[in-house]
Coordinates of N, CA, C and O in Angstrom, one line a residue:
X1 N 142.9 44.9 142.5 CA 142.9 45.1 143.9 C 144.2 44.6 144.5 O 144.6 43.5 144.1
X2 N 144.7 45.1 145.4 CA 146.3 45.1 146.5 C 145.7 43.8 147.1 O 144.5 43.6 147.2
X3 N 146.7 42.9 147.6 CA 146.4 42.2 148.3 C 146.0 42.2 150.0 O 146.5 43.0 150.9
X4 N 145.2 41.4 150.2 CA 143.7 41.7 151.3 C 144.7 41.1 152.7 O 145.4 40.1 152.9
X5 N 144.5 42.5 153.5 CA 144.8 42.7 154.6 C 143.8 42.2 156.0 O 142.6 42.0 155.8
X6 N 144.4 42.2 157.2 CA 143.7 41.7 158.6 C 144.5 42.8 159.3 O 145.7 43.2 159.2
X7 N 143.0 43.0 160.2 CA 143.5 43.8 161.7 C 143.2 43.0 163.1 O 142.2 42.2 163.0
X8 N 143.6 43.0 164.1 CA 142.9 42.4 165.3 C 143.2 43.7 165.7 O 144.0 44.6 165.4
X9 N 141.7 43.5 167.1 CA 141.7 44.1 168.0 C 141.6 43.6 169.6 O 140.7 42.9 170.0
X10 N 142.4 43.9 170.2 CA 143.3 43.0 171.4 C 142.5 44.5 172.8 O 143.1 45.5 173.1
X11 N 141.4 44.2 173.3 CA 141.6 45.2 174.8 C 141.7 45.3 175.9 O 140.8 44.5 176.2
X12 N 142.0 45.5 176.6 CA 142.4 44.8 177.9 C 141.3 45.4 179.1 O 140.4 46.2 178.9
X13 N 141.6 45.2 179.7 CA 140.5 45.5 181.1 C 140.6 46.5 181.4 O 139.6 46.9 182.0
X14 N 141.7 47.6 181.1 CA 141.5 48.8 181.1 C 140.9 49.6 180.3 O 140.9 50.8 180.6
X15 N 140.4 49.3 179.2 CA 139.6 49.9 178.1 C 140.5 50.5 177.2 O 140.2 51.3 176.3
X16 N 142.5 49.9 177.4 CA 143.1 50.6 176.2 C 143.3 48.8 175.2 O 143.1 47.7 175.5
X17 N 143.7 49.4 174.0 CA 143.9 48.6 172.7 C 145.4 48.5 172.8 O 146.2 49.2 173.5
X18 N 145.7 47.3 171.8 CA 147.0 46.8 171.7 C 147.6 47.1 170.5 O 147.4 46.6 169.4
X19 N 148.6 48.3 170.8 CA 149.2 48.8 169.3 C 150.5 48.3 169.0 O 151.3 48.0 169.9
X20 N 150.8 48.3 167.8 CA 151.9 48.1 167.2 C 152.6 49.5 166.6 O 152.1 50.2 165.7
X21 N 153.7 49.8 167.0 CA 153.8 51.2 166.3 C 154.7 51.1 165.2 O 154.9 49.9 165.0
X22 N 155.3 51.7 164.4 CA 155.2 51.6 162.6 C 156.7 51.5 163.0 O 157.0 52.3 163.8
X23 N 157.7 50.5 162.3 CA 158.3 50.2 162.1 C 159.6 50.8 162.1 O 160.6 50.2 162.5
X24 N 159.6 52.2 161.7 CA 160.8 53.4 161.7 C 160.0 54.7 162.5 O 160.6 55.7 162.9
X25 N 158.7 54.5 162.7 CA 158.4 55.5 163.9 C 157.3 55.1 165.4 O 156.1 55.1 165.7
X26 N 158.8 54.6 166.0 CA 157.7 54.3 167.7 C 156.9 54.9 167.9 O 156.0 54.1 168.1
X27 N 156.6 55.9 168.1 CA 155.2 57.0 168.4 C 154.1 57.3 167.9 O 153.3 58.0 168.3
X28 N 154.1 56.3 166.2 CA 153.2 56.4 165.4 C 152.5 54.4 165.7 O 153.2 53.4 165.4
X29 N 150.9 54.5 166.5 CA 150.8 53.0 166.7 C 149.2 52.9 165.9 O 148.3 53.6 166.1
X30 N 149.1 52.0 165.2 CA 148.2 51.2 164.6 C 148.0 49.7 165.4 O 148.7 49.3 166.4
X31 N 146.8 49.0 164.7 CA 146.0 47.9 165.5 C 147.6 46.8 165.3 O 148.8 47.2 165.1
X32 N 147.2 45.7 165.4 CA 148.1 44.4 165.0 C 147.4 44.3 163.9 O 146.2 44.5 163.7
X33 N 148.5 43.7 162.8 CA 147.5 42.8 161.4 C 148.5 43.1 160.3 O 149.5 43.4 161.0
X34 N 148.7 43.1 159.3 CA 149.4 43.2 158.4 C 148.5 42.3 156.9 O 147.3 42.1 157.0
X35 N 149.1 42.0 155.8 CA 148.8 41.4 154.9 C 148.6 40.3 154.6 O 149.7 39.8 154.9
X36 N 147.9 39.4 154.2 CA 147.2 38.5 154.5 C 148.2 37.7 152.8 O 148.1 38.2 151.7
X37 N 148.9 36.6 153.1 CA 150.2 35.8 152.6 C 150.0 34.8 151.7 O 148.9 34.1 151.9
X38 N 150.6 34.5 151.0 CA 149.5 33.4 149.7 C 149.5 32.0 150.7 O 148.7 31.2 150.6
X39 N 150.6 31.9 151.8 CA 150.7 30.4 152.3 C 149.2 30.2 153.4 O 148.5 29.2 153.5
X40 N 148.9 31.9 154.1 CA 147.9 31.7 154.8 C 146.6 30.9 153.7 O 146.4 31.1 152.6
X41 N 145.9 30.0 154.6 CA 144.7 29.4 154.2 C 143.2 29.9 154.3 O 142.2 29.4 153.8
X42 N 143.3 31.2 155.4 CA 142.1 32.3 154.8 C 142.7 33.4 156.0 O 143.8 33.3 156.6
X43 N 141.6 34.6 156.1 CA 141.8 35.6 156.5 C 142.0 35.4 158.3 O 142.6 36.3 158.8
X44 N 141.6 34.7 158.8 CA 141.6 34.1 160.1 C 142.2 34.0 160.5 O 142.5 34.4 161.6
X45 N 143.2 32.8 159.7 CA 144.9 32.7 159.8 C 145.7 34.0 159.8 O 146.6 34.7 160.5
X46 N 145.1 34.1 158.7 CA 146.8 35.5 158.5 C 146.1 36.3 159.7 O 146.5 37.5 159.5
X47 N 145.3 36.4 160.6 CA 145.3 37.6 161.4 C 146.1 36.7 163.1 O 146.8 37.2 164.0
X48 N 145.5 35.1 163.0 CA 146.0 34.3 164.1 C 147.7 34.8 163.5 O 148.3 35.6 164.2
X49 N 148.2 34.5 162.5 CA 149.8 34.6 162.3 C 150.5 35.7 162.2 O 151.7 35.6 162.2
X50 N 149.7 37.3 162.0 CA 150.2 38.4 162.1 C 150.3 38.7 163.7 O 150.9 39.7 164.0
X51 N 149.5 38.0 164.8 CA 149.5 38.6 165.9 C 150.8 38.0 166.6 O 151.8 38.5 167.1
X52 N 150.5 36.5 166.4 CA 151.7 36.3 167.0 C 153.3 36.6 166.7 O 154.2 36.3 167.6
X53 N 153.7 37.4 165.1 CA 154.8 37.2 164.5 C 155.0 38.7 165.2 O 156.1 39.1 165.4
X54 N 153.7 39.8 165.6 CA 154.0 41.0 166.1 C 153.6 41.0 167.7 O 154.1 41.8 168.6
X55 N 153.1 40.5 167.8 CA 153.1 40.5 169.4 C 154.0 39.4 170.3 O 154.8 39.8 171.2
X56 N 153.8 38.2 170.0 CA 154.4 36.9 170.3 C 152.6 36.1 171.2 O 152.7 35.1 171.9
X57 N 151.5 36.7 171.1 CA 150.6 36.4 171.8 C 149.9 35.5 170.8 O 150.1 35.5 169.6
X58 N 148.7 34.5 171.7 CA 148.5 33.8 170.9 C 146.9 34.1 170.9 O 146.5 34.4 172.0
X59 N 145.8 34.0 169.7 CA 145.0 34.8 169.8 C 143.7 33.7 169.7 O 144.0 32.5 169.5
X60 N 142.2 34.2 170.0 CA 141.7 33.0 170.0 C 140.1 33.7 169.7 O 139.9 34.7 169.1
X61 N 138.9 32.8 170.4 CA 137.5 33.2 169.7 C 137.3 34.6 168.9 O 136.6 35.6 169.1
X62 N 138.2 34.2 167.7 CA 138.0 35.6 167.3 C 136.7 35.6 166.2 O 136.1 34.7 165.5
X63 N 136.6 37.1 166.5 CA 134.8 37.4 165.9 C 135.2 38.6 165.1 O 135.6 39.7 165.5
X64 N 134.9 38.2 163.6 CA 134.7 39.4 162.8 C 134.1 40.6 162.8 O 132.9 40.5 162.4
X65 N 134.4 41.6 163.0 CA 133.8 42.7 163.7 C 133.4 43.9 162.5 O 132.6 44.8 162.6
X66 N 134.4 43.6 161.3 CA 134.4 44.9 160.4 C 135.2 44.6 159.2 O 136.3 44.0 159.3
X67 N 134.6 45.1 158.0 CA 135.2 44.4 156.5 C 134.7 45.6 155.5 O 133.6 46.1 155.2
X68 N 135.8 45.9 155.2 CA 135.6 47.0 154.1 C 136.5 47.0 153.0 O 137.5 46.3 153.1
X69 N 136.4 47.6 152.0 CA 137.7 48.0 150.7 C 138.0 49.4 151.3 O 137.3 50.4 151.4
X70 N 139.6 49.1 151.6 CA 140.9 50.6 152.4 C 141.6 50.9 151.3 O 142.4 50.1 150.8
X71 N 141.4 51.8 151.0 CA 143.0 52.4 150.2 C 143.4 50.9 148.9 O 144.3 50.2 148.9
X72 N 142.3 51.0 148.1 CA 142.2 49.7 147.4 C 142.8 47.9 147.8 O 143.2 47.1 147.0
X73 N 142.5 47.8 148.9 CA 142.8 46.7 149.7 C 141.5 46.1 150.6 O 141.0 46.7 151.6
X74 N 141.1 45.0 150.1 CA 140.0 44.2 151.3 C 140.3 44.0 152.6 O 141.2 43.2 152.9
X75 N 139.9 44.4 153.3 CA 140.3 44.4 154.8 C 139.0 44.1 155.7 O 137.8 44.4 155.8
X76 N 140.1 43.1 156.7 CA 139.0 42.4 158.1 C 139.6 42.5 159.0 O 140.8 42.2 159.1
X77 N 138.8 43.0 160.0 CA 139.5 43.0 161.4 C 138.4 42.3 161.9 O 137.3 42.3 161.5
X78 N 139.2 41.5 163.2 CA 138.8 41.3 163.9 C 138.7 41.7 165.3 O 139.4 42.6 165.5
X79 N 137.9 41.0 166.6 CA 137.9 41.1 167.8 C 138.6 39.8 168.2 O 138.1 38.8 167.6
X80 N 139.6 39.4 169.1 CA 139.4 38.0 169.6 C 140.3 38.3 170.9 O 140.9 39.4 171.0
X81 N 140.4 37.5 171.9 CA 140.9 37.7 173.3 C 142.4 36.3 173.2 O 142.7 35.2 172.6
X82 N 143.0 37.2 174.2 CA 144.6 36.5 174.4 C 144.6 36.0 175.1 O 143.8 36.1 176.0
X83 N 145.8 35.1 175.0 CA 147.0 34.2 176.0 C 148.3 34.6 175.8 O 148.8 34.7 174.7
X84 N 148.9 34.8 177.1 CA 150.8 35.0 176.6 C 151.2 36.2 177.4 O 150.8 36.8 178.4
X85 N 152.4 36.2 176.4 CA 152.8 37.5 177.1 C 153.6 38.1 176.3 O 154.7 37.6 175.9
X86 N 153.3 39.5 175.8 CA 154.3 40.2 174.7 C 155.2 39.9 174.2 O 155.8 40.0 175.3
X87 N 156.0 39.6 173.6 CA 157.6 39.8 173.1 C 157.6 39.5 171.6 O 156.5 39.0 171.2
X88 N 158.5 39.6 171.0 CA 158.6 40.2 169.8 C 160.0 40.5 169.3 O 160.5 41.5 169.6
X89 N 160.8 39.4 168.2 CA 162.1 40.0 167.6 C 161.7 41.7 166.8 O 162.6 42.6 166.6
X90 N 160.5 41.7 166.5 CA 160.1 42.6 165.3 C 160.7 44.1 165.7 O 160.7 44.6 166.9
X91 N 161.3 44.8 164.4 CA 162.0 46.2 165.3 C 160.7 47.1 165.6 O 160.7 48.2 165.1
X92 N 159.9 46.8 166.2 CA 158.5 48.2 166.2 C 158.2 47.8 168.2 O 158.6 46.8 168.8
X93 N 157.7 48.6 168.5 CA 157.5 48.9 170.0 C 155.7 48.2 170.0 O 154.9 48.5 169.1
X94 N 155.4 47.1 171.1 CA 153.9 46.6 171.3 C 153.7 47.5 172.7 O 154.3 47.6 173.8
X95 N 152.6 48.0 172.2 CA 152.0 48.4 174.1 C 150.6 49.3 174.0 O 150.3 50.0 173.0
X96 N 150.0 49.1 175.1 CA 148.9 49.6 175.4 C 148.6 50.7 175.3 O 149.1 51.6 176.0
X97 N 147.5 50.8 174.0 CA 147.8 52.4 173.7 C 145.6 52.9 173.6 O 144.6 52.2 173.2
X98 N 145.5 54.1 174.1 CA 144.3 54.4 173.5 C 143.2 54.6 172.1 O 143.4 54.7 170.9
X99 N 142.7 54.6 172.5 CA 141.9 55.4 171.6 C 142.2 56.2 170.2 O 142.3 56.0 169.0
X100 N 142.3 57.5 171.4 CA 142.9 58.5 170.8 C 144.2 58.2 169.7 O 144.3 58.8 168.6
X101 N 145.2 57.3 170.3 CA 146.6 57.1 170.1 C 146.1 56.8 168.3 O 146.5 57.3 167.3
X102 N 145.2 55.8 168.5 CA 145.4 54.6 167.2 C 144.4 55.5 166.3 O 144.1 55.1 165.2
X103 N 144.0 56.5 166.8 CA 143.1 57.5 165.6 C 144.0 58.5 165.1 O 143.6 59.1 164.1
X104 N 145.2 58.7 165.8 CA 145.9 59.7 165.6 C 147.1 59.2 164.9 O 148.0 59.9 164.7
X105 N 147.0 57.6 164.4 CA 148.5 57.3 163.7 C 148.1 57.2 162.5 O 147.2 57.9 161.9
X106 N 148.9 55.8 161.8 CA 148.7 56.6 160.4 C 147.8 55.6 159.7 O 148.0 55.4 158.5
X107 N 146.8 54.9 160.4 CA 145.6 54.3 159.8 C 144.5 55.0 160.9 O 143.7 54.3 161.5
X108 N 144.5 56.1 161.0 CA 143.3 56.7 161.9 C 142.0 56.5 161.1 O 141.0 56.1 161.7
X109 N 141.9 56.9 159.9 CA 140.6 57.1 159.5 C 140.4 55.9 159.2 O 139.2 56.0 159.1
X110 N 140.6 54.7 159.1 CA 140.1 53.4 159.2 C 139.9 53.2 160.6 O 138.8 52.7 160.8
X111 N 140.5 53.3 161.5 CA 140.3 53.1 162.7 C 138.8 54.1 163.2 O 137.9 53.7 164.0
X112 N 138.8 55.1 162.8 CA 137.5 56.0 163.1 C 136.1 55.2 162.9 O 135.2 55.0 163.7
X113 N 136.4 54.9 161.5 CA 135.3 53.6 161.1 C 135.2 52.8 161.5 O 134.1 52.4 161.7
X114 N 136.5 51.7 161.9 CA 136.1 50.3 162.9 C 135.2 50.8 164.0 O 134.0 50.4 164.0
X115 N 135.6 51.8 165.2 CA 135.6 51.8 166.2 C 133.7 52.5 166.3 O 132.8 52.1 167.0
X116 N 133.7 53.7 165.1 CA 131.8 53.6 165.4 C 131.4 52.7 165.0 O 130.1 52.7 165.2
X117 N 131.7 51.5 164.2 CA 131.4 50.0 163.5 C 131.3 49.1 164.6 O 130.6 48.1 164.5
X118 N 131.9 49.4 165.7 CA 131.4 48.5 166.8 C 131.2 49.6 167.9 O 131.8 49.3 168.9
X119 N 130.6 50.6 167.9 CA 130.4 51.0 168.9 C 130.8 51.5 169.9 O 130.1 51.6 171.0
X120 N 132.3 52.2 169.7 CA 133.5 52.4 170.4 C 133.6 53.9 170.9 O 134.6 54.3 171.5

């Protein structure tokens, strides 16, 4: 098995989600989260340490919301609510994106599944 990945999900009062878009293509946006690092001490961390290294936000009561095997990789996302305020050396674009946006990039079909997994 690939080593075991985290997603958060960040939404704001307007009912959109907080994307990260792919690295060499701005217009393509997925959740926050990345791969989960031998120094992290469980899945929790590496999703607290992937938000802040891609958003610069700091993340908090987060609640496990959805856990599956992706594309031969264990994967958890979570729900948890912020403090901060964006910024980011990282070369990829953060911003408020819908629904639609994060079904239509290039983890959509996991996103299809989180999102009836909680009810979305």
């Amino acid at each position: 098995m690939k080593q075991p990945s985290v997603s958060v999900v960040l939404r704001n009062s307007d009912g959109l989600f907080l994307g990260v878009s792919r690295k060499d293509d701005h217009t393509k946006f997925g959740l926050v989260g990345g791969k989960v690092e031998p120094t992290d001490p469980n899945m929790l961390m590496a999703a607290i340490r992937e938000t802040k290294e891609e958003t610069g936000l700091d993340i908090y009561d987060l609640e496990l919301v959805f856990e599956t095997e992706w594309k031969g990789r264990y994967q958890q996302t979570f729900l948890a609510k912020w403090k901060g305020y964006i910024h980011t050396d990282e070369p990829h674009v953060v911003k408020w994106v819908t629904k639609d946006e994060l079904i239509n990039g290039p983890f959509g079909e996991y996103n299809i599944n989180l999102f009836n997994e909680m009810g979305i």
